C-alpha positions as a printed NumPy array, in Angstrom:
array([[ 74.496,  32.743, -43.796],
       [ 71.184,  32.184, -42.052],
       [ 71.511,  32.392, -38.288],
       [ 71.095,  28.852, -36.968],
       [ 71.851,  28.387, -33.297],
       [ 70.902,  26.494, -30.236],
       [ 69.324,  29.923, -29.773],
       [ 67.081,  30.466, -32.778],
       [ 64.522,  33.079, -31.835],
       [ 60.97 ,  33.934, -32.802],
       [ 57.96 ,  35.51 , -31.12 ],
       [ 54.936,  33.624, -29.799],
       [ 52.216,  34.902, -27.453],
       [ 52.246,  33.536, -23.933],
       [ 48.469,  33.362, -24.05 ],
       [ 48.544,  30.636, -26.685],
       [ 46.936,  28.331, -24.093],
       [ 44.029,  30.731, -23.826],
       [ 43.701,  30.722, -27.593],
       [ 43.544,  26.944, -27.626],
       [ 40.905,  27.014, -24.905],
       [ 38.775,  29.576, -26.733],
       [ 38.946,  27.989, -30.16 ],
       [ 39.61 ,  24.342, -29.283],
       [ 36.089,  23.073, -29.921],
       [ 35.94 ,  24.396, -33.463],
       [ 39.539,  24.346, -34.57 ],
       [ 41.049,  21.303, -32.935],
       [ 38.212,  18.832, -33.075],
       [ 37.903,  18.656, -36.828],
       [ 38.011,  15.459, -38.809],
       [ 41.661,  15.906, -39.771],
       [ 42.794,  15.473, -36.177],
       [ 42.659,  12.243, -34.217],
       [ 40.121,  11.815, -31.45 ],
       [ 42.863,  11.321, -28.859],
       [ 44.591,  14.518, -29.962],
       [ 41.396,  16.551, -29.644],
       [ 40.615,  14.931, -26.299],
       [ 44.025,  15.994, -25.037],
       [ 43.251,  19.627, -25.691],
       [ 39.818,  19.302, -24.097],
       [ 41.77 ,  18.682, -20.891],
       [ 42.452,  22.423, -20.957],
       [ 38.942,  22.786, -19.546],
       [ 40.149,  20.784, -16.558],
       [ 43.225,  23.002, -16.298],
       [ 41.064,  26.14 , -16.335],
       [ 38.826,  24.767, -13.579],
       [ 41.774,  23.762, -11.388],
       [ 43.33 ,  27.198, -11.891],
       [ 40.063,  28.864, -10.857],
       [ 39.721,  26.674,  -7.75 ],
       [ 43.277,  27.439,  -6.642],
       [ 42.981,  31.17 ,  -7.264],
       [ 39.651,  31.392,  -5.402],
       [ 39.961,  28.852,  -2.599],
       [ 43.594,  28.031,  -1.824],
       [ 44.449,  28.864,   1.79 ],
       [ 47.13 ,  31.44 ,   0.869],
       [ 47.206,  34.164,  -1.724],
       [ 49.295,  33.118,  -4.671],
       [ 50.575,  34.904,  -7.734],
       [ 48.664,  33.901, -10.854],
       [ 51.82 ,  34.124, -12.967],
       [ 53.501,  31.658, -10.621],
       [ 50.661,  29.2  , -11.156],
       [ 50.756,  29.484, -14.94 ],
       [ 54.556,  29.26 , -15.052],
       [ 54.456,  26.205, -12.81 ],
       [ 51.862,  24.559, -15.032],
       [ 53.958,  25.152, -18.141],
       [ 57.063,  23.748, -16.444],
       [ 55.121,  20.676, -15.395],
       [ 53.903,  20.118, -18.941],
       [ 57.405,  20.344, -20.376],
       [ 58.872,  18.047, -17.74 ],
       [ 57.465,  15.021, -19.59 ],
       [ 59.589,  15.897, -22.648],
       [ 63.369,  15.685, -23.044],
       [ 65.569,  17.444, -20.443],
       [ 66.626,  20.162, -22.884],
       [ 63.072,  21.468, -23.359],
       [ 62.333,  23.976, -20.592],
       [ 60.282,  27.069, -19.817],
       [ 62.331,  30.151, -18.937],
       [ 60.774,  32.896, -16.812],
       [ 62.112,  36.356, -17.708],
       [ 65.001,  36.322, -15.213],
       [ 66.08 ,  32.832, -16.28 ],
       [ 65.948,  33.767, -19.954],
       [ 68.209,  36.747, -19.263],
       [ 70.571,  34.478, -17.323],
       [ 70.751,  32.007, -20.196],
       [ 71.647,  34.755, -22.634],
       [ 74.444,  35.896, -20.371],
       [ 76.011,  32.473, -20.969],
       [ 76.306,  33.044, -24.695],
       [ 77.729,  36.516, -24.021],
       [ 80.547,  34.779, -22.157],
       [ 80.258,  35.898, -18.531],
       [ 78.277,  34.736, -15.511],
       [ 78.645,  33.921, -11.833],
       [ 78.882,  30.235, -11.007],
       [ 81.088,  27.151, -11.167],
       [ 81.767,  26.861, -14.898],
       [ 80.401,  23.395, -15.605],
       [ 78.245,  22.151, -18.48 ],
       [ 75.602,  19.59 , -17.48 ],
       [ 73.39 ,  17.016, -19.117],
       [ 70.569,  14.866, -17.772],
       [ 71.665,  11.371, -16.846],
       [ 69.916,   8.114, -17.666],
       [ 67.414,   7.437, -14.942],
       [ 67.579,  10.971, -13.592],
       [ 70.278,  13.049, -11.994],
       [ 72.952,  15.163, -13.632],
       [ 76.019,  14.23 , -15.654],
       [ 78.941,  16.577, -16.268],
       [ 79.545,  17.205, -19.96 ],
       [ 82.682,  19.236, -19.317],
       [ 84.113,  21.802, -16.918],
       [ 85.277,  25.061, -18.461],
       [ 88.984,  25.713, -18.116],
       [ 90.23 ,  27.734, -15.147],
       [ 86.892,  27.754, -13.332],
       [ 85.958,  26.543,  -9.828],
       [ 84.687,  23.249, -11.297],
       [ 87.912,  22.583, -13.203],
       [ 90.111,  23.575, -10.268],
       [ 88.175,  21.193,  -8.029],
       [ 88.987,  18.269, -10.311],
       [ 85.491,  17.751, -11.726],
       [ 85.683,  15.965, -15.09 ],
       [ 83.383,  14.804, -17.886],
       [ 81.045,  11.923, -16.939],
       [ 81.068,  12.792, -13.218],
       [ 77.569,  12.489, -11.755],
       [ 76.21 ,  15.211,  -9.482],
       [ 73.916,  13.453,  -7.025],
       [ 72.979,  16.452,  -4.878],
       [ 73.299,  20.229,  -4.745],
       [ 73.403,  21.712,  -1.242],
       [ 72.049,  18.43 ,   0.079],
       [ 69.069,  18.273,  -2.284],
       [ 68.99 ,  15.238,  -4.547],
       [ 69.128,  15.949,  -8.277],
       [ 67.275,  12.817,  -9.406],
       [ 63.969,  14.681,  -9.858],
       [ 65.538,  18.088, -10.476],
       [ 65.179,  19.627, -13.928],
       [ 68.326,  20.49 , -15.797],
       [ 67.519,  24.179, -15.748],
       [ 66.714,  24.215, -12.044],
       [ 70.044,  22.548, -11.362],
       [ 71.924,  25.13 , -13.416],
       [ 70.192,  27.961, -11.595],
       [ 71.118,  26.431,  -8.244],
       [ 74.753,  26.309,  -9.294],
       [ 74.707,  29.956, -10.343],
       [ 75.165,  32.689,  -7.791],
       [ 77.171,  35.663,  -6.648],
       [ 80.951,  35.284,  -6.856],
       [ 82.316,  34.371,  -3.431],
       [ 79.217,  32.465,  -2.34 ],
       [ 79.507,  28.737,  -1.733],
       [ 77.675,  25.659,  -2.926],
       [ 78.07 ,  22.024,  -1.878],
       [ 78.066,  19.242,  -4.466],
       [ 77.826,  15.493,  -3.97 ],
       [ 79.832,  13.803,  -6.724],
       [ 79.95 ,  10.172,  -7.837],
       [ 82.467,   8.846, -10.345],
       [ 83.201,   5.436, -11.795],
       [ 85.768,   3.913,  -9.481],
       [ 84.553,   5.714,  -6.355],
       [ 83.39 ,   3.424,  -3.562],
       [ 81.134,   6.17 ,  -2.197],
       [ 80.039,   9.681,  -3.253],
       [ 82.357,  12.588,  -2.412],
       [ 81.25 ,  15.992,  -1.166],
       [ 82.81 ,  19.209,  -2.423],
       [ 82.328,  22.702,  -1.02 ],
       [ 83.03 ,  25.075,  -3.913],
       [ 83.213,  28.843,  -4.01 ],
       [ 81.487,  30.464,  -6.96 ],
       [ 83.49 ,  32.805,  -9.115],
       [ 82.946,  35.186, -11.983],
       [ 83.228,  32.87 , -14.971],
       [ 84.655,  34.832, -17.865],
       [ 84.94 ,  32.622, -20.87 ],
       [ 87.482,  33.714, -23.433],
       [ 86.336,  31.279, -26.05 ],
       [ 89.586,  31.108, -28.068],
       [ 93.228,  30.916, -27.085],
       [ 96.197,  30.319, -29.366],
       [ 99.934,  29.813, -29.349],
       [102.694,  29.042, -31.835],
       [105.058,  26.096, -31.557],
       [108.542,  25.934, -33.111],
       [108.521,  25.048, -36.779],
       [105.477,  27.18 , -37.577],
       [102.878,  24.838, -36.068],
       [ 99.826,  26.563, -34.643],
       [ 97.611,  25.577, -31.746],
       [ 94.112,  26.985, -31.22 ],
       [ 91.821,  25.962, -28.398],
       [ 88.127,  26.769, -28.771],
       [ 86.639,  26.525, -25.274],
       [ 83.   ,  27.148, -26.191],
       [ 80.939,  28.619, -29.013],
       [ 79.805,  32.108, -28.033],
       [ 78.542,  35.097, -29.979],
       [ 81.996,  36.15 , -31.245],
       [ 83.884,  32.855, -31.368],
       [ 84.37 ,  32.825, -35.147],
       [ 85.727,  36.38 , -35.102],
       [ 88.038,  35.46 , -32.228],
       [ 89.26 ,  32.421, -34.168],
       [ 89.999,  34.519, -37.257],
       [ 91.956,  36.984, -35.126],
       [ 93.878,  34.159, -33.453],
       [ 94.845,  32.535, -36.764],
       [ 95.999,  35.841, -38.227],
       [ 97.98 ,  36.468, -35.057],
       [ 99.725,  33.112, -35.406],
       [100.724,  33.959, -38.976],
       [102.065,  37.331, -37.87 ],
       [104.047,  35.648, -35.106],
       [105.339,  33.157, -37.684],
       [107.095,  36.058, -39.472],
       [104.153,  36.425, -41.826],
       [104.491,  32.901, -43.216],
       [101.637,  30.433, -43.553],
       [101.29 ,  27.832, -40.823],
       [102.888,  24.445, -41.4  ],
       [ 99.952,  22.825, -39.661],
       [ 97.318,  23.47 , -37.009],
       [ 95.953,  21.679, -33.956],
       [ 92.324,  22.681, -33.349],
       [ 91.597,  21.707, -29.746],
       [ 87.915,  21.045, -28.988],
       [ 88.498,  18.973, -25.86 ],
       [ 86.063,  19.768, -23.04 ],
       [ 84.204,  22.181, -25.317],
       [ 80.544,  21.69 , -24.32 ],
       [ 79.136,  23.472, -27.372],
       [ 77.063,  26.642, -27.393],
       [ 75.78 ,  28.549, -30.416],
       [ 75.277,  26.27 , -33.391],
       [ 75.699,  29.178, -35.788],
       [ 79.209,  29.784, -34.468],
       [ 80.085,  26.104, -34.785],
       [ 78.976,  26.234, -38.414],
       [ 81.127,  29.305, -39.042],
       [ 84.167,  27.692, -37.463],
       [ 83.757,  24.616, -39.673],
       [ 83.193,  26.89 , -42.687],
       [ 86.574,  28.507, -42.034],
       [ 88.273,  25.212, -42.925],
       [ 85.912,  24.052, -45.703],
       [ 85.399,  25.721, -49.072],
       [ 82.255,  23.87 , -50.177],
       [ 79.779,  21.174, -49.277],
       [ 77.359,  20.551, -46.446],
       [ 78.466,  21.28 , -42.891],
       [ 75.392,  20.104, -41.001],
       [ 71.762,  19.323, -41.678],
       [ 68.915,  19.427, -39.194],
       [ 65.85 ,  17.209, -39.327],
       [ 62.69 ,  17.666, -37.325],
       [ 59.654,  15.545, -36.57 ],
       [ 59.227,  12.633, -38.95 ],
       [ 62.64 ,  13.221, -40.504],
       [ 61.53 ,  16.449, -42.175],
       [ 64.532,  18.412, -43.417],
       [ 64.51 ,  21.778, -41.664],
       [ 67.81 ,  23.309, -42.621],
       [ 71.097,  22.647, -44.374],
       [ 74.214,  24.71 , -43.676],
       [ 76.881,  24.78 , -46.394],
       [ 80.454,  25.972, -46.57 ],
       [ 81.578,  28.928, -48.651],
       [ 84.868,  29.55 , -50.445],
       [ 85.485,  33.156, -49.27 ],
       [ 87.514,  33.287, -46.073],
       [ 88.577,  29.635, -46.194],
       [ 91.92 ,  28.863, -44.543],
       [ 94.84 ,  27.492, -46.554],
       [ 94.886,  23.729, -47.009],
       [ 97.529,  23.085, -44.356],
       [ 97.497,  19.846, -42.293],
       [ 94.827,  19.969, -39.595],
       [ 94.34 ,  17.834, -36.507],
       [ 91.234,  18.188, -34.33 ],
       [ 91.569,  17.074, -30.705],
       [ 88.377,  15.789, -29.032],
       [ 87.396,  13.88 , -25.901],
       [ 84.358,  12.883, -23.87 ],
       [ 83.782,  16.533, -22.94 ],
       [ 83.426,  17.624, -26.582],
       [ 79.706,  18.033, -27.189],
       [ 77.042,  19.614, -29.369],
       [ 78.529,  22.301, -31.637],
       [ 81.995,  20.808, -31.066],
       [ 80.745,  17.546, -32.496],
       [ 79.28 ,  19.348, -35.496],
       [ 82.681,  20.843, -36.285],
       [ 84.532,  17.569, -35.755],
       [ 81.966,  15.557, -37.723],
       [ 81.977,  17.957, -40.688],
       [ 85.772,  18.097, -40.931],
       [ 85.955,  14.318, -40.591],
       [ 83.332,  13.6  , -43.246],
       [ 85.002,  15.941, -45.74 ],
       [ 88.462,  14.528, -45.003],
       [ 89.716,  18.003, -44.13 ],
       [ 91.255,  17.058, -40.817],
       [ 92.294,  14.104, -38.703],
       [ 90.152,  13.675, -35.578],
       [ 92.361,  12.578, -32.682],
       [ 91.664,  11.777, -29.045],
       [ 88.712,   9.875, -27.585],
       [ 84.982,   9.458, -28.314],
       [ 82.946,  12.659, -28.005],
       [ 79.938,  13.129, -25.725],
       [ 77.033,  12.559, -28.146],
       [ 74.608,  15.485, -27.822],
       [ 72.968,  15.857, -31.204],
       [ 69.725,  17.723, -30.551],
       [ 68.923,  21.277, -31.585],
       [ 67.039,  23.693, -29.354],
       [ 65.279,  26.883, -30.338],
       [ 64.412,  29.719, -27.954],
       [ 60.98 ,  31.242, -28.537],
       [ 60.518,  34.714, -27.032],
       [ 57.145,  35.119, -25.329],
       [ 55.335,  38.41 , -24.884],
       [ 55.931,  38.803, -21.151],
       [ 59.704,  38.458, -21.485],
       [ 59.769,  34.731, -20.733],
       [ 60.914,  32.11 , -23.198],
       [ 60.473,  28.518, -24.317],
       [ 63.634,  26.554, -25.079],
       [ 62.46 ,  23.571, -27.067],
       [ 64.104,  20.681, -28.859],
       [ 63.017,  20.928, -32.469],
       [ 65.455,  18.756, -34.401],
       [ 68.396,  16.405, -34.528],
       [ 71.467,  17.335, -36.448],
       [ 73.415,  15.173, -38.871],
       [ 76.927,  15.263, -40.28 ],
       [ 77.526,  15.668, -44.043],
       [ 77.406,  11.874, -44.432],
       [ 74.098,  11.863, -42.552],
       [ 75.509,  10.381, -39.381],
       [ 73.509,  11.061, -36.263],
       [ 75.676,  12.121, -33.329],
       [ 72.954,  11.946, -30.691],
       [ 73.776,   9.314, -28.093],
       [ 76.756,   8.135, -30.152],
       [ 79.281,  10.927, -30.478],
       [ 82.092,  11.22 , -33.02 ],
       [ 84.68 ,   8.442, -33.078],
       [ 88.242,   9.706, -33.578],
       [ 90.287,   8.635, -36.598],
       [ 93.24 ,   8.14 , -34.274],
       [ 92.517,   7.101, -30.694],
       [ 94.876,   8.653, -28.158],
       [ 93.709,   8.028, -24.597],
       [ 94.565,  10.796, -22.167],
       [ 96.099,   8.547, -19.526],
       [ 98.075,   6.439, -22.004],
       [ 99.373,   9.493, -23.8  ],
       [100.455,  11.062, -20.54 ],
       [102.394,   7.978, -19.456],
       [104.027,   7.529, -22.849],
       [105.083,  11.121, -23.284],
       [105.842,  12.153, -19.714],
       [109.619,  12.461, -20.278],
       [109.026,  14.69 , -23.295],
       [107.571,  17.996, -22.097],
       [106.114,  20.198, -24.781],
       [106.829,  23.899, -24.734],
       [105.317,  26.641, -26.859],
       [107.398,  29.655, -27.647],
       [108.236,  31.054, -24.22 ],
       [106.196,  34.219, -24.564],
       [103.066,  32.159, -25.196],
       [103.322,  29.805, -22.229],
       [100.091,  29.933, -20.194],
       [100.21 ,  30.352, -16.407],
       [ 99.901,  27.173, -14.344],
       [ 96.412,  26.151, -13.291],
       [ 96.586,  26.053,  -9.491],
       [ 93.676,  25.006,  -7.296],
       [ 92.424,  27.587,  -4.814],
       [ 93.093,  26.697,  -1.201],
       [ 89.528,  27.774,  -0.343],
       [ 88.012,  24.96 ,  -2.411],
       [ 87.784,  21.201,  -1.972],
       [ 89.286,  19.083,  -4.7  ],
       [ 88.544,  15.633,  -6.09 ],
       [ 91.41 ,  13.234,  -6.657],
       [ 92.653,  13.593, -10.251],
       [ 91.664,  10.948, -12.773],
       [ 95.075,  11.421, -14.363],
       [ 98.264,  13.188, -13.31 ],
       [ 97.595,  16.851, -12.441],
       [ 97.251,  19.626, -14.997],
       [100.961,  20.478, -14.869],
       [101.767,  17.156, -16.565],
       [102.742,  17.109, -20.216],
       [ 99.744,  16.961, -22.514],
       [100.24 ,  13.632, -24.248],
       [ 97.384,  14.102, -26.701],
       [ 98.737,  17.448, -27.836],
       [102.221,  15.949, -28.064],
       [100.847,  13.188, -30.295],
       [ 99.096,  15.774, -32.487],
       [102.247,  17.864, -32.898],
       [104.319,  14.762, -33.651],
       [101.794,  13.804, -36.326],
       [101.969,  17.254, -37.926],
       [105.746,  17.176, -37.965],
       [105.683,  13.794, -39.694],
       [102.664,  14.543, -41.844],
       [103.922,  12.998, -45.088],
       [104.873,   9.789, -43.316],
       [101.547,   9.744, -41.515],
       [ 99.624,  10.123, -44.784],
       [101.627,   7.366, -46.407],
       [101.034,   4.97 , -43.524],
       [ 97.409,   5.722, -42.787],
       [ 94.805,   6.974, -45.248],
       [ 91.791,   8.784, -43.847],
       [ 88.769,   6.502, -43.262],
       [ 86.682,   5.74 , -46.31 ],
       [ 82.915,   5.716, -45.807],
       [ 80.565,   4.199, -48.38 ],
       [ 77.955,   6.959, -48.264],
       [ 78.703,  10.053, -50.294],
       [ 79.225,  13.449, -48.762],
       [ 76.264,  15.729, -49.362],
       [ 77.221,  18.567, -51.673],
       [ 75.725,  21.67 , -53.213]])
């Protein structure tokens, strides 16, 4: 399978601006290009003059690389918030994310409408999660500095830092009468992207927390482990939990979807003007057995999580349960530049097999189970995995502030999971009572 990620990589010289300047008059100003387009590149003459004035006459000595990097960042700031320039140290930091370990708070962010930052999802068992930060929270300030004009990447870098160091966040949430301040202590965020446990009756549960470099391999190992624990028998059903999964590597999302699909399109990507850039298809080898499958999603499920959920939904392979997903449907590529820096640029939108765009819309569940309603309904019915698989309680650190919970604390029964397990146990009745949604458009196939 071709490697398709939020991190596609190719090489491009950093001095491409110089090339445009040198050859702009002959190459860019031909009849095939609009006058406005050519005039835009002639502005590079202005850029070169300003750069020369600053280097020769500015009151303080300044690093030329800093000037060029700043100019590139300024240029990209007029595009979408996911398109950013990455100096060498920031590029290395970004790649540490996909490797699964970094120092920080463990929160995925998006740019909000009108500026500022919106939480996509906190990663489990991280300072952000322990402090009660949830999807859709707005971060108004970091260490007292407003985020309205702050780039997404700059904000992420401000949240990163050595474990044990502190950072202050100003948080606003729907229902708050005023912003709340939190003083959080950074920690080493080690993301084990997959966890699994077996429930009585041979029902499996797998939570995919994010899509990292080895997520598909970890999922395969987890599923095989569940079968071994089930005395070697096939699972009677599976809950695939993508709640609060902010995404990650698109390639790994495709592979996870491929594990449950034997054929057909998983995702297609379209670039400028609707040009088809890539189509990822499922393959029969390695496909899981056709056991009942329920996919749990919520407002913190984004990007690659939505690709998986959308593909399984369109092919009728699983029932999507929970609440509406986040709606991040753009694809970024990382271009390696010659000095070790990089350009992360939005190049496409992705579409589900039925050509549904997720961007700004999300994936609607087949069965809506609100977190608060499920918790209230199922509170007297605690769910328990086999005892040896029970995870430790998630307890907030006394050294951190904490927001008031939007629902009962994490020790409460998980009503959405309870609903999913109940559905698996009554699968035949469920199928008889509710057919999967029928959509007029046909699923793309090979």
